[in-house]
mmCIF file of C-alpha atoms in Angstrom:
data_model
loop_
_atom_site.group_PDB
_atom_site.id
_atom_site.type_symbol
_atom_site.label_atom_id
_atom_site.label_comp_id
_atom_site.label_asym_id
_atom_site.label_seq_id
_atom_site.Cartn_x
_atom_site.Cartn_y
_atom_site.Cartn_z
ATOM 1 C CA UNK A 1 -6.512 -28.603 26.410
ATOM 2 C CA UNK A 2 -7.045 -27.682 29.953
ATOM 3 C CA UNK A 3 -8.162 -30.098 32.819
ATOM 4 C CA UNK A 4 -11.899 -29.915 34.406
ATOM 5 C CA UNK A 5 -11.508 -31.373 38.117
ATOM 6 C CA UNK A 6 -14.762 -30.370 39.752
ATOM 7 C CA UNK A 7 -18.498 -32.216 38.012
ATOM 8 C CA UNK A 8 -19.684 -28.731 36.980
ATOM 9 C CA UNK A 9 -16.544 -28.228 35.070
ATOM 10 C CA UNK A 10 -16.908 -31.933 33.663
ATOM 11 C CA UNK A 11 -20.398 -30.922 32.533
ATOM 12 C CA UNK A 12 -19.152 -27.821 31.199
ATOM 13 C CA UNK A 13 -16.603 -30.071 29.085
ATOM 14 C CA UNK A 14 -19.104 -32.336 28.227
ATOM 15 C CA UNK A 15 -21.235 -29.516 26.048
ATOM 16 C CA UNK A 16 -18.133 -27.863 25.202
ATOM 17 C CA UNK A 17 -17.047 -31.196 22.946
ATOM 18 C CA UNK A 18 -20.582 -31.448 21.831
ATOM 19 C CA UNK A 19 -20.765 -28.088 19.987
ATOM 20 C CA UNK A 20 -17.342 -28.775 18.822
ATOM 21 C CA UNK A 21 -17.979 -31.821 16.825
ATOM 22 C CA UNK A 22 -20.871 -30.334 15.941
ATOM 23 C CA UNK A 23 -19.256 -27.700 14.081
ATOM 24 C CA UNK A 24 -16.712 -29.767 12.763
ATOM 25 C CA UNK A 25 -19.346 -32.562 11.551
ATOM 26 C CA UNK A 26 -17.320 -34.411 9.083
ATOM 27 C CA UNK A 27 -13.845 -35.102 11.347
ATOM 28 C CA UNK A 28 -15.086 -34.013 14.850
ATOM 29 C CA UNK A 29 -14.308 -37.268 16.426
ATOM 30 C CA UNK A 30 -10.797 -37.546 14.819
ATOM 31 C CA UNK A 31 -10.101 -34.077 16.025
ATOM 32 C CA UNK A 32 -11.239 -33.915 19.394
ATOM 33 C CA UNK A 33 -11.032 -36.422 21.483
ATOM 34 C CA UNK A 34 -11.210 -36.724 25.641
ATOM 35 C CA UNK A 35 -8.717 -38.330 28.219
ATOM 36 C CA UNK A 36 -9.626 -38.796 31.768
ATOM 37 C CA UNK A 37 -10.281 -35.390 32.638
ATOM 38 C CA UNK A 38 -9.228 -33.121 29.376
ATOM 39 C CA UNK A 39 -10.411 -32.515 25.797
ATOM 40 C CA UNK A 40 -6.996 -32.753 23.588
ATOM 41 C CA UNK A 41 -7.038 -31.707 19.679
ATOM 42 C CA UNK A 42 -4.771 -34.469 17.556
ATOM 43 C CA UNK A 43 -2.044 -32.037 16.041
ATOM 44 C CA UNK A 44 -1.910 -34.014 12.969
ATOM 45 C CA UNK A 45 -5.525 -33.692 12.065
ATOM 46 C CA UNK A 46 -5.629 -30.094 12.840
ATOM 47 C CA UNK A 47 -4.417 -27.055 11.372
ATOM 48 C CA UNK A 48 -3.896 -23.636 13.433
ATOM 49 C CA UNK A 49 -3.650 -20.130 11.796
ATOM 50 C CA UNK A 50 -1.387 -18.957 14.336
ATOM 51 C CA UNK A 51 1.056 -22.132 13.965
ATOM 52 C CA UNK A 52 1.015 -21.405 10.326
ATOM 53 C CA UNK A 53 1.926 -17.792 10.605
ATOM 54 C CA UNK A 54 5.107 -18.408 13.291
ATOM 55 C CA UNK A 55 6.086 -20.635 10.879
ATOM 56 C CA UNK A 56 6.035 -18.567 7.712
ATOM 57 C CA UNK A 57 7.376 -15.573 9.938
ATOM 58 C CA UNK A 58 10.185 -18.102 10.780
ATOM 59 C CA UNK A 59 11.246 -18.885 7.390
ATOM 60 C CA UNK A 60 11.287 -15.300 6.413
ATOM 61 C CA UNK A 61 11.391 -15.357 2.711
ATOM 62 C CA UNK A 62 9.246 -12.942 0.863
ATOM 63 C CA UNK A 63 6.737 -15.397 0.036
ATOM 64 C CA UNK A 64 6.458 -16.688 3.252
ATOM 65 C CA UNK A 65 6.026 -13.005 4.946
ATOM 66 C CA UNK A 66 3.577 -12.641 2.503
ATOM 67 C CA UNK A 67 1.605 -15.748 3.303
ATOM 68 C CA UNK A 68 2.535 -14.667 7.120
ATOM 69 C CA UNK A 69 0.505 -11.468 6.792
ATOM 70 C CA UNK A 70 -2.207 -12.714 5.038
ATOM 71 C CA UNK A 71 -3.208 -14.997 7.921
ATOM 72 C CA UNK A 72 -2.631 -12.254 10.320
ATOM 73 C CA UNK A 73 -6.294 -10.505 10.436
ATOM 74 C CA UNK A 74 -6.237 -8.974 13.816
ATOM 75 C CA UNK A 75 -5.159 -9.730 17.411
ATOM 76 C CA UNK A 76 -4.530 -13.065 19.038
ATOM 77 C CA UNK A 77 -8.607 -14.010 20.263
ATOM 78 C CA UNK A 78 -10.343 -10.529 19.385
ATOM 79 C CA UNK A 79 -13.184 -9.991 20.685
ATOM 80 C CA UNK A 80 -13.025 -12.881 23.162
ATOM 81 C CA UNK A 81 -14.163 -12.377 26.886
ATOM 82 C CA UNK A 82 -10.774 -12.971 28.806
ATOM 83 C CA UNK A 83 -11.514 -10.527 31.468
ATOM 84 C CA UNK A 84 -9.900 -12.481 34.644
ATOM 85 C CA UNK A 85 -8.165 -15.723 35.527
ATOM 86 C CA UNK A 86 -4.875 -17.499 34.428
ATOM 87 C CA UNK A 87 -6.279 -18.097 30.858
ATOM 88 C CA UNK A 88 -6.974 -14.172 30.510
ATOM 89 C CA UNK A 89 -3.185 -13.941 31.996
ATOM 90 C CA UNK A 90 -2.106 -16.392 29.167
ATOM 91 C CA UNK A 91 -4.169 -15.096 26.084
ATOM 92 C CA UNK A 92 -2.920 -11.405 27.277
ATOM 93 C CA UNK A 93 0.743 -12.471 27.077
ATOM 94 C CA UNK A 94 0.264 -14.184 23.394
ATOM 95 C CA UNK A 95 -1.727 -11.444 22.374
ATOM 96 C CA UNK A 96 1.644 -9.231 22.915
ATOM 97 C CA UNK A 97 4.068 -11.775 21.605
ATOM 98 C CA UNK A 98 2.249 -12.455 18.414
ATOM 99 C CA UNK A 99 1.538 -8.228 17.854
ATOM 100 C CA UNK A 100 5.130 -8.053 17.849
ATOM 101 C CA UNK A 101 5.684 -10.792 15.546
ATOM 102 C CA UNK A 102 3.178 -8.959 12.907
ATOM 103 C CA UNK A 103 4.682 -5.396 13.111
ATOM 104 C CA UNK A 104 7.959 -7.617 12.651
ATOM 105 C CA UNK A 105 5.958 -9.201 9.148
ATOM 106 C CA UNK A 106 5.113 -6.217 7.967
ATOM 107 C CA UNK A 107 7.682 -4.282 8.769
ATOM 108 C CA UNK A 108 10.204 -6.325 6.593
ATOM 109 C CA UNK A 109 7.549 -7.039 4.014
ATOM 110 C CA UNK A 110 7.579 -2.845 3.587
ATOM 111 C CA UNK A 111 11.131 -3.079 3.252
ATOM 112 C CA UNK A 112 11.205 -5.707 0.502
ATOM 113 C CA UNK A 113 8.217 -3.975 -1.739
ATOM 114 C CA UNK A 114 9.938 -1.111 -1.432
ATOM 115 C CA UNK A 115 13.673 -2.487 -3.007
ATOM 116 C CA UNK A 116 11.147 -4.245 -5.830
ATOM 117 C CA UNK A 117 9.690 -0.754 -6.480
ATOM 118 C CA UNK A 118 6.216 -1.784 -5.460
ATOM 119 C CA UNK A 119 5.050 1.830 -4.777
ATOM 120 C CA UNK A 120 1.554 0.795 -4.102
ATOM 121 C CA UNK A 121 2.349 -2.283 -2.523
ATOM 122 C CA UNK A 122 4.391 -0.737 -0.157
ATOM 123 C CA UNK A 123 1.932 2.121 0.517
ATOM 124 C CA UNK A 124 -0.590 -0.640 1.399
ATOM 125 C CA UNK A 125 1.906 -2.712 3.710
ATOM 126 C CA UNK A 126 2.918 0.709 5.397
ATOM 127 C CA UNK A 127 -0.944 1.228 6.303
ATOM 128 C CA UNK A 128 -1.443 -1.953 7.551
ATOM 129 C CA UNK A 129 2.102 -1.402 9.605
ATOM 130 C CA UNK A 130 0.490 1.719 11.300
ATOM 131 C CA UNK A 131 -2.598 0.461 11.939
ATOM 132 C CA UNK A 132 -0.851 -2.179 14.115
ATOM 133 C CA UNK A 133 1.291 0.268 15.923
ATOM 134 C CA UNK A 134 0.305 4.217 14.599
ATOM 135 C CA UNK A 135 3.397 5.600 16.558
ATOM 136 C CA UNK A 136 6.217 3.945 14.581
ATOM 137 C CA UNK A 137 7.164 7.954 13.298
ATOM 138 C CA UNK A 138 9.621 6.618 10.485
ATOM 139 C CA UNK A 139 6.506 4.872 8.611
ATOM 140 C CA UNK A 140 4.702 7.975 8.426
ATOM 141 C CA UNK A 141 7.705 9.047 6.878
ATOM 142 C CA UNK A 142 7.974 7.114 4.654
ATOM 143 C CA UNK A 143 4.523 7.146 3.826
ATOM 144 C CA UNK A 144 4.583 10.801 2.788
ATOM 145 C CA UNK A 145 7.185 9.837 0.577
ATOM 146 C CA UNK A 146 5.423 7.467 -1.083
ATOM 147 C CA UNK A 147 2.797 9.722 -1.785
ATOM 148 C CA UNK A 148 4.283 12.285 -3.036
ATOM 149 C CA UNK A 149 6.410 9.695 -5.411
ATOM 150 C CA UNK A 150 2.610 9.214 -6.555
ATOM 151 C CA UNK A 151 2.182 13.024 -6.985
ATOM 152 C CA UNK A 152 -0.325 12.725 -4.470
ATOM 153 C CA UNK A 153 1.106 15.859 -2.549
ATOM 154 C CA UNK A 154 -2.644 16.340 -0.529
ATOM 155 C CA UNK A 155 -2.319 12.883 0.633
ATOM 156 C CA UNK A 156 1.840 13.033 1.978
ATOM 157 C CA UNK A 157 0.466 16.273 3.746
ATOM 158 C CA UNK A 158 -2.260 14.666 5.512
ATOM 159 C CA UNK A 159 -0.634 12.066 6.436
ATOM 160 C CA UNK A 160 1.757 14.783 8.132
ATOM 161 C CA UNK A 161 -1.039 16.068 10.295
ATOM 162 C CA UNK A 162 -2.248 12.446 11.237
ATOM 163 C CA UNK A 163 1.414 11.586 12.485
ATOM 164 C CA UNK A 164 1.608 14.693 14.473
ATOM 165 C CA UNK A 165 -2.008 14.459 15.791
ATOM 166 C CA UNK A 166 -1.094 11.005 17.015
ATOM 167 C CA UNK A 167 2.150 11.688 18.368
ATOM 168 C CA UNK A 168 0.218 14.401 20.512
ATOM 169 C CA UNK A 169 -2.561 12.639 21.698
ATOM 170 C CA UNK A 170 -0.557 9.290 22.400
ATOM 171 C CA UNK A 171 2.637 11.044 23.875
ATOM 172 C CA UNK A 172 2.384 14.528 23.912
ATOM 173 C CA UNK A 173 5.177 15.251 22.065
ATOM 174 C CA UNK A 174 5.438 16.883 18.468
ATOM 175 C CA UNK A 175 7.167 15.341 15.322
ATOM 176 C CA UNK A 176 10.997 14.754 14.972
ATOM 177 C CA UNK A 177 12.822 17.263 13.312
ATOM 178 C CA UNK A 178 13.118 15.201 10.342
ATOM 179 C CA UNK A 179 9.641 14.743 9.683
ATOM 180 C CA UNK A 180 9.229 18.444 10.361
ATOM 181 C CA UNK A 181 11.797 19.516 7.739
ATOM 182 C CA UNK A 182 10.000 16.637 5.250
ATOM 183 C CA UNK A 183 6.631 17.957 5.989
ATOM 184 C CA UNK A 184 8.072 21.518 4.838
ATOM 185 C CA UNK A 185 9.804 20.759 1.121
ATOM 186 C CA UNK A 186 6.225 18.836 0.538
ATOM 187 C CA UNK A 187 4.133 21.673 1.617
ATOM 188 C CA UNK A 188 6.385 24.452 -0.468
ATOM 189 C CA UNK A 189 6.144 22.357 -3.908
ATOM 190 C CA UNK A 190 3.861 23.178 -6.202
ATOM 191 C CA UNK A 191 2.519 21.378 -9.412
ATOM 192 C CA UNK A 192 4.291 21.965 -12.495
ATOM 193 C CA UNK A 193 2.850 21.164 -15.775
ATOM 194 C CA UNK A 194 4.959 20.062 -17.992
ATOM 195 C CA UNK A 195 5.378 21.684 -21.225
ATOM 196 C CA UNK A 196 5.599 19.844 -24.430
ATOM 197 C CA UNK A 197 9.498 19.705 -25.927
ATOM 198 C CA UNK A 198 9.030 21.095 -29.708
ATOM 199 C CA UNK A 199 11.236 18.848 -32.010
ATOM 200 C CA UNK A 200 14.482 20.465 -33.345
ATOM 201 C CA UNK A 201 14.475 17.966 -36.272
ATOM 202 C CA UNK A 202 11.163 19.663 -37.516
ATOM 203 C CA UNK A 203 11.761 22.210 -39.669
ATOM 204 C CA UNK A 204 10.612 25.475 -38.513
ATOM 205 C CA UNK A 205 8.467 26.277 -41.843
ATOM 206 C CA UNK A 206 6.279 23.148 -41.398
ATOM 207 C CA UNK A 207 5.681 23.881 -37.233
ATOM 208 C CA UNK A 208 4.275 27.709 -38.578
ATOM 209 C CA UNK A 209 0.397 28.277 -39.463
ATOM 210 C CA UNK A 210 -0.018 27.919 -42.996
ATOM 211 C CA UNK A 211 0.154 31.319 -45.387
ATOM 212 C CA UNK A 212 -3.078 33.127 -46.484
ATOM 213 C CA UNK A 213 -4.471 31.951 -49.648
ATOM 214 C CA UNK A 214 -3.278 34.802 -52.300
ATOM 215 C CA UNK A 215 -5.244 36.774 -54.615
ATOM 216 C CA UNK A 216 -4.296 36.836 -58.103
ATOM 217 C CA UNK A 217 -1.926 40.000 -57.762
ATOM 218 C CA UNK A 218 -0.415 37.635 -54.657
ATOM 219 C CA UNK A 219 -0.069 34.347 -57.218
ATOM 220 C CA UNK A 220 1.881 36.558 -60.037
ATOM 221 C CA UNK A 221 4.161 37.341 -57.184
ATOM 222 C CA UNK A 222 4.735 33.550 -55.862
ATOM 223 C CA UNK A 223 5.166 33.086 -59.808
ATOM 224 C CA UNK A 224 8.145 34.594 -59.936
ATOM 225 C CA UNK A 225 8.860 33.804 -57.026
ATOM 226 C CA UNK A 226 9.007 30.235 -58.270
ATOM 227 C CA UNK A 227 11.352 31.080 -60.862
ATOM 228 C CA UNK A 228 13.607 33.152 -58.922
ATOM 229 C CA UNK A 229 14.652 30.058 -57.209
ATOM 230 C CA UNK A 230 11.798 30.169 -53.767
ATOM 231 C CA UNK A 231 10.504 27.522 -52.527
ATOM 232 C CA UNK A 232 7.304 27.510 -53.511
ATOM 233 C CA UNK A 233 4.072 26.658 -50.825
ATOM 234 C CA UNK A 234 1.660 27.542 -53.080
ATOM 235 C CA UNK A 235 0.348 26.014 -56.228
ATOM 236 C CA UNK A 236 -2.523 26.351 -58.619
ATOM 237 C CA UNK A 237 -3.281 24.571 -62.261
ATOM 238 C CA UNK A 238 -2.391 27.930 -63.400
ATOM 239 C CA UNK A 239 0.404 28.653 -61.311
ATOM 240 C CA UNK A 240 4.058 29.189 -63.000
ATOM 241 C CA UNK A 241 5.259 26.891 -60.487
ATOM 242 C CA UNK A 242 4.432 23.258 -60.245
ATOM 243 C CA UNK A 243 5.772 21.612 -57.797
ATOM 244 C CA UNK A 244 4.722 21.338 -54.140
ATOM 245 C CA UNK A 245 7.630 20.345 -52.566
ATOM 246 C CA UNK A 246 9.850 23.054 -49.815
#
């Protein structure tokens, strides 16, 4: 891995290989292993996350994207203290290379979730894409759009206000025209309820509110009625009219 030519360095390599097999207790000797003056890890005993994910970002199929950004979890050694020296030079130029390869994962990932009409799929991929790099303007755009595919007309506008809040802070410059004129049709919509369709094959008699129940005055009258040829919607035992079919 990286040569230790003074005794404190050789010391420092020493502990170094200790803690290493240590944590790798079941293989540590068939993974690490010293020459002369270096610690080298056998490739073929050894699997790397960031191997992996070149690889599946090489092949570029959707299932290897896929596999691609699940390994991807943050930046090349987060949280490591690289400060100065050619290593901190190294990690620092990595760190950039692999970013790029990411936005470049999920970027195309977006892109295929959205052709399969995975609207929440895509809405996740295109949060994960601007948490990566929050000034890629199009993605916001597309974002709102998703949203308000959704309905979710509060959410498209908010994410309006965090695209031009970033843009401002970041660059100092305001939204594109497009996501200006995008940001207006959403905020003029309003809700619409939608209003049940009556049936035209439903004839209108049997859509009204039923009659009032006659008196006896009301049943003569449906009576003859009956005879007369109406369709009767009334009947009693001692109605004229027996049937009970319009």
């Amino acid at each position: 891995l990286h040569p230790f030519p003074t005794r404190r360095a050789s010391d420092l390599r020493r502990q170094a290989l200790k803690l290493a097999r240590r944590a790798i207790e079941d293989q540590g000797d068939a993974v690490i292993s010293s020459e002369d003056d270096a610690l080298v890890i056998e490739p073929a005993t050894a699997e790397v996350d960031v191997d992996l994910f070149e690889r599946f970002h090489g092949t570029g199929t959707p299932e290897a994207l896929e596999r691609a950004a699940a390994l991807y979890r943050g930046d090349f050694l987060e949280g490591a203290n690289l400060s100065d020296g050619l290593f901190a030079d190294w990690s620092m130029v990595e760190r950039i290379r692999l970013h790029e390869q990411a936005a470049d994962v999920f970027s195309k990932l977006l892109s295929y979730r959205l052709d399969a009409g995975r609207t929440e799929a895509a809405i996740d991929m295109a949060l994960r894409l601007l948490e990566l790099d929050p000034l890629q303007e199009h993605v916001h755009q597309r974002l709102m759009q998703l949203y308000l595919e959704q309905g979710r007309r509060g959410a498209a506008i908010e994410q309006y206000r965090v695209c031009r809040t970033t843009l401002e802070r970041e660059l100092g410059i305001p939204p594109e025209p497009e996501t200006e004129r995008l940001y207006q049709d959403i905020y003029r919509r309003r809700s619409r309820v939608a209003l049940p369709v009556p049936d035209p094959t439903v004839r209108a008699e049997f859509m009204a509110p039923p009659p009032p129940k006659p008196g006896r005055s009301e049943e003569r009258r449906v009576g003859k009625g009956c005879r007369a040829g109406w369709p009767p919607y009334l009947t009693k035992k001692n109605h004229n009219c027996k049937t009970n079919t319009p």
